[in-house]
Each structure stands twice: as structure tokens, then as C-alpha cells.
GROMACS .gro file of C-alpha atoms in nm:
model
  190
    1MET     CA    1   0.898   5.228  10.161
    2LYS     CA    2   0.913   5.522   9.916
    3LEU     CA    3   1.282   5.370   9.832
    4HIS     CA    4   1.158   5.051   9.789
    5ALA     CA    5   0.898   5.132   9.542
    6LEU     CA    6   1.165   5.381   9.382
    7LEU     CA    7   1.367   5.070   9.328
    8ILE     CA    8   1.091   4.846   9.180
    9ALA     CA    9   1.006   5.103   8.946
   10GLY     CA   10   1.346   5.135   8.836
   11LEU     CA   11   1.415   4.740   8.765
   12THR     CA   12   1.079   4.735   8.568
   13SER     CA   13   1.175   5.020   8.338
   14SER     CA   14   1.523   4.891   8.334
   15LEU     CA   15   1.414   4.542   8.211
   16LEU     CA   16   1.163   4.695   7.959
   17LEU     CA   17   1.432   4.883   7.834
   18VAL     CA   18   1.672   4.618   7.766
   19GLY     CA   19   1.363   4.391   7.639
   20CYS     CA   20   1.313   4.680   7.330
   21SER     CA   21   1.694   4.691   7.264
   22GLY     CA   22   1.679   4.322   7.121
   23ALA     CA   23   1.393   4.408   6.885
   24PRO     CA   24   1.481   4.463   6.472
   25VAL     CA   25   1.510   4.796   6.402
   26GLN     CA   26   1.253   4.917   6.069
   27SER     CA   27   1.446   5.145   5.847
   28THR     CA   28   1.232   5.367   5.634
   29ASN     CA   29   1.501   5.525   5.430
   30ALA     CA   30   1.594   5.229   5.175
   31GLN     CA   31   1.997   5.317   5.199
   32ASP     CA   32   1.975   5.223   5.562
   33GLU     CA   33   1.869   4.871   5.513
   34VAL     CA   34   2.148   4.622   5.504
   35ILE     CA   35   2.025   4.283   5.400
   36ASP     CA   36   2.248   3.944   5.470
   37PRO     CA   37   2.296   3.783   5.128
   38THR     CA   38   2.268   3.436   5.255
   39ILE     CA   39   1.935   3.518   5.366
   40GLN     CA   40   1.822   3.720   5.023
   41GLN     CA   41   1.971   3.416   4.833
   42VAL     CA   42   1.737   3.207   5.049
   43LYS     CA   43   1.445   3.453   4.975
   44LEU     CA   44   1.503   3.373   4.590
   45VAL     CA   45   1.523   3.016   4.598
   46GLU     CA   46   1.214   2.995   4.807
   47HIS     CA   47   1.005   3.224   4.594
   48GLU     CA   48   1.201   3.056   4.254
   49VAL     CA   49   0.936   2.880   4.019
   50VAL     CA   50   1.088   2.545   3.873
   51PRO     CA   51   0.902   2.448   3.521
   52GLN     CA   52   0.807   2.082   3.514
   53GLU     CA   53   0.856   1.916   3.170
   54ALA     CA   54   0.535   1.775   3.072
   55GLU     CA   55   0.564   1.501   2.902
   56VAL     CA   56   0.413   1.522   2.532
   57SER     CA   57   0.339   1.222   2.340
   58LYS     CA   58   0.431   1.186   1.991
   59LEU     CA   59   0.163   1.060   1.760
   60ILE     CA   60   0.253   0.907   1.460
   61LYS     CA   61   0.023   0.903   1.130
   62VAL     CA   62  -0.045   0.574   1.013
   63SER     CA   63  -0.176   0.570   0.643
   64GLY     CA   64  -0.386   0.291   0.453
   65ILE     CA   65  -0.436   0.299   0.075
   66GLY     CA   66  -0.725   0.064  -0.085
   67PHE     CA   67  -0.844   0.006  -0.428
   68GLY     CA   68  -1.171  -0.125  -0.584
   69ALA     CA   69  -1.306  -0.227  -0.900
   70GLU     CA   70  -1.657  -0.161  -1.063
   71SER     CA   71  -1.819  -0.488  -1.129
   72ALA     CA   72  -1.877  -0.587  -1.459
   73TYR     CA   73  -2.262  -0.722  -1.361
   74GLU     CA   74  -2.523  -0.588  -1.559
   75ASN     CA   75  -2.808  -0.631  -1.322
   76VAL     CA   76  -2.723  -0.309  -1.083
   77THR     CA   77  -2.705   0.028  -1.223
   78ARG     CA   78  -2.412   0.248  -1.285
   79GLY     CA   79  -2.448   0.462  -0.979
   80GLN     CA   80  -2.449   0.101  -0.732
   81ARG     CA   81  -2.156  -0.039  -0.911
   82ARG     CA   82  -1.965   0.286  -0.851
   83LEU     CA   83  -2.084   0.288  -0.491
   84MET     CA   84  -1.986  -0.065  -0.430
   85ALA     CA   85  -1.660  -0.030  -0.606
   86ILE     CA   86  -1.590   0.274  -0.339
   87ARG     CA   87  -1.711   0.041  -0.080
   88ALA     CA   88  -1.421  -0.221  -0.186
   89SER     CA   89  -1.205   0.017  -0.202
   90LYS     CA   90  -1.276   0.164   0.141
   91LEU     CA   91  -1.253  -0.178   0.285
   92ASP     CA   92  -0.925  -0.255   0.100
   93ALA     CA   93  -0.814   0.051   0.286
   94TYR     CA   94  -0.896  -0.037   0.643
   95ARG     CA   95  -0.736  -0.435   0.614
   96SER     CA   96  -0.409  -0.224   0.455
   97LEU     CA   97  -0.440  -0.015   0.786
   98ALA     CA   98  -0.490  -0.322   1.008
   99GLU     CA   99  -0.207  -0.494   0.861
  100GLN     CA  100   0.025  -0.206   0.950
  101LEU     CA  101  -0.114  -0.139   1.293
  102TYR     CA  102  -0.152  -0.476   1.413
  103GLY     CA  103   0.040  -0.708   1.176
  104ILE     CA  104  -0.063  -0.995   0.953
  105LYS     CA  105  -0.065  -1.345   1.008
  106ILE     CA  106   0.066  -1.585   0.742
  107ASP     CA  107  -0.021  -1.969   0.709
  108SER     CA  108   0.160  -2.161   0.439
  109ASN     CA  109   0.222  -2.486   0.310
  110THR     CA  110   0.456  -2.646   0.060
  111SER     CA  111   0.435  -2.970  -0.005
  112VAL     CA  112   0.791  -3.146  -0.149
  113SER     CA  113   0.813  -3.469  -0.310
  114SER     CA  114   1.142  -3.625  -0.472
  115LEU     CA  115   1.291  -3.308  -0.380
  116THR     CA  116   1.045  -3.096  -0.607
  117ALA     CA  117   0.794  -2.863  -0.481
  118LYS     CA  118   0.449  -3.028  -0.571
  119SER     CA  119   0.228  -2.744  -0.430
  120ASP     CA  120   0.260  -2.447  -0.236
  121SER     CA  121  -0.004  -2.212  -0.080
  122PHE     CA  122  -0.021  -1.946   0.189
  123ARG     CA  123  -0.341  -1.769   0.361
  124ALA     CA  124  -0.301  -1.419   0.473
  125ARG     CA  125  -0.538  -1.279   0.764
  126VAL     CA  126  -0.576  -0.956   0.956
  127ASN     CA  127  -0.770  -0.961   1.275
  128ALA     CA  128  -0.786  -0.626   1.462
  129ILE     CA  129  -1.036  -0.358   1.534
  130VAL     CA  130  -0.945  -0.034   1.353
  131ARG     CA  131  -1.096   0.287   1.559
  132GLY     CA  132  -1.042   0.656   1.501
  133ALA     CA  133  -0.932   0.620   1.092
  134ARG     CA  134  -1.042   0.897   0.876
  135VAL     CA  135  -1.119   0.886   0.498
  136VAL     CA  136  -0.846   1.125   0.373
  137SER     CA  137  -0.950   1.071   0.002
  138VAL     CA  138  -1.157   0.847  -0.274
  139THR     CA  139  -1.026   0.921  -0.593
  140PRO     CA  140  -1.168   0.788  -0.927
  141LEU     CA  141  -0.911   0.592  -1.137
  142ALA     CA  142  -0.880   0.480  -1.504
  143ASP     CA  143  -1.076   0.165  -1.591
  144ARG     CA  144  -1.375   0.234  -1.330
  145ASN     CA  145  -1.118   0.189  -1.020
  146TYR     CA  146  -1.090   0.386  -0.699
  147GLU     CA  147  -0.827   0.435  -0.494
  148THR     CA  148  -0.939   0.503  -0.095
  149VAL     CA  149  -0.673   0.649   0.149
  150LEU     CA  150  -0.730   0.642   0.518
  151GLU     CA  151  -0.526   0.758   0.797
  152VAL     CA  152  -0.518   0.731   1.167
  153PHE     CA  153  -0.279   0.882   1.475
  154VAL     CA  154  -0.155   0.673   1.727
  155ASP     CA  155   0.084   0.698   2.003
  156LYS     CA  156   0.434   0.631   1.990
  157ASP     CA  157   0.365   0.374   2.267
  158PHE     CA  158   0.120   0.174   2.051
  159PHE     CA  159   0.361  -0.024   1.900
  160ASN     CA  160   0.540  -0.076   2.196
  161ASN     CA  161   0.213  -0.212   2.380
  162THR     CA  162   0.097  -0.378   2.091
  163PHE     CA  163   0.416  -0.568   1.926
  164VAL     CA  164   0.574  -0.757   2.194
  165TYR     CA  165   0.872  -0.955   2.047
  166THR     CA  166   1.020  -1.061   2.403
  167ASN     CA  167   0.947  -1.041   2.766
  168CYS     CA  168   1.258  -1.085   2.862
  169PRO     CA  169   1.389  -0.776   3.070
  170ASN     CA  170   1.672  -0.545   2.869
  171GLY     CA  171   1.622  -0.818   2.571
  172ASN     CA  172   1.826  -1.083   2.789
  173CYS     CA  173   1.672  -1.383   2.728
  174ALA     CA  174   1.967  -1.622   2.792
  175ASN     CA  175   1.800  -1.811   3.115
  176ASN     CA  176   1.417  -1.770   2.996
  177GLN     CA  177   1.222  -1.978   2.789
  178SER     CA  178   1.021  -1.838   2.521
  179THR     CA  179   0.692  -1.962   2.352
  180VAL     CA  180   0.513  -1.760   2.071
  181THR     CA  181   0.175  -1.647   2.117
  182ASP     CA  182  -0.117  -1.670   1.893
  183HIS     CA  183  -0.331  -1.374   1.995
  184PRO     CA  184  -0.538  -1.160   1.759
  185GLY     CA  185  -0.382  -0.788   1.734
  186THR     CA  186  -0.023  -0.936   1.896
  187ILE     CA  187   0.256  -1.085   1.726
  188GLY     CA  188   0.544  -1.202   1.969
  189LEU     CA  189   0.705  -1.469   2.229
  190LYS     CA  190   0.571  -1.502   2.552
   0.00000   0.00000   0.00000
């Protein structure tokens, strides 16, 4: 029976030693450490941070210049005439800015008789909302006139979304029928 217990103890201890022989050995000396190059490369890629490019929108400055003249109306004070001229120049600058941002609609009519133009008339209209514009300057000019400069910064995509000239993919309109749209703030084909 002692032999049997000794045999079991010997087998158990040998199994324990065999199990420990497959465990990795931790080296305390930096020179003894050998790292497989493929494992090292994987570790570097694992921790590598790849910066992503942030899409930066490009802003475009659009300016509008307007002019206003003092009225010759005698029943208002000089200060009132000056303020009304400045107000007129500011409104003209907004109109100019709206024309650049949203376009201008032109209605024209020409009458011809006996191959001669009898009358020619046109009307220009702007129908838009301008937000975010700032007054850059109000400058007095000669003869009691005033100049106002406005500016607004718009995203580059603003013009791509506002002016739709065609709904054809890649500009290929051979198979599509297009019609002109008439919406305030847009010019284009649909």
C-alpha cells in the first residue's frame, strides 16, 4: 500500500511539473527578453491612432454696396434727411446683397411693329430673406449722399443648394424633360 501511495504521489508531482513547464517565463532582465517581430508589429498597429480629417466648411464673404441721397424735401430737419438717406443706402445695400445671394428675376417686354421696336420695358425683382448680414461701413459722400457696405459669410454649399440649374445626374439631361421653376430665392430647372 505504501508503494501504491508513493506511485500516486510521484505521478501527481510529475504532472504538476509538466504543467508548469509550458507556462511562459517572465524575465526580469531586459537583455533576456526576446520579442517576436510579428507580435511587436501587431502591438504597434493596435495602439496606433489614425487622425481623421475633419471636414471644414469654407466660408465665402459676399458684400453688398448701397447708395442713398438726402431728400430735398423742406419740411423735415437736416438730421431727419441725413438719417433717411442712411436708411435708404442700407436698404439698397440689402437689395444688392440679396441679388448676389439669391439672384434677380427679370421681367421684360418688347413691342415690335413694322420691324421696329416701339417700346421696350423691363422690371427687376428680388424676393429673398437675408439673415446674418452686418454693416461694415456707412460713408458720407459728396452732395449729401451716403454709401453703406454690408457683408455676410455663407457656406460654400449655400450656392449649390440655392441655385439648382438642373436635376439631371452628372449634368446628363439627354433623357430627362426639364422645366423652369419659379420659386422665390431659387433659379433653376426642375
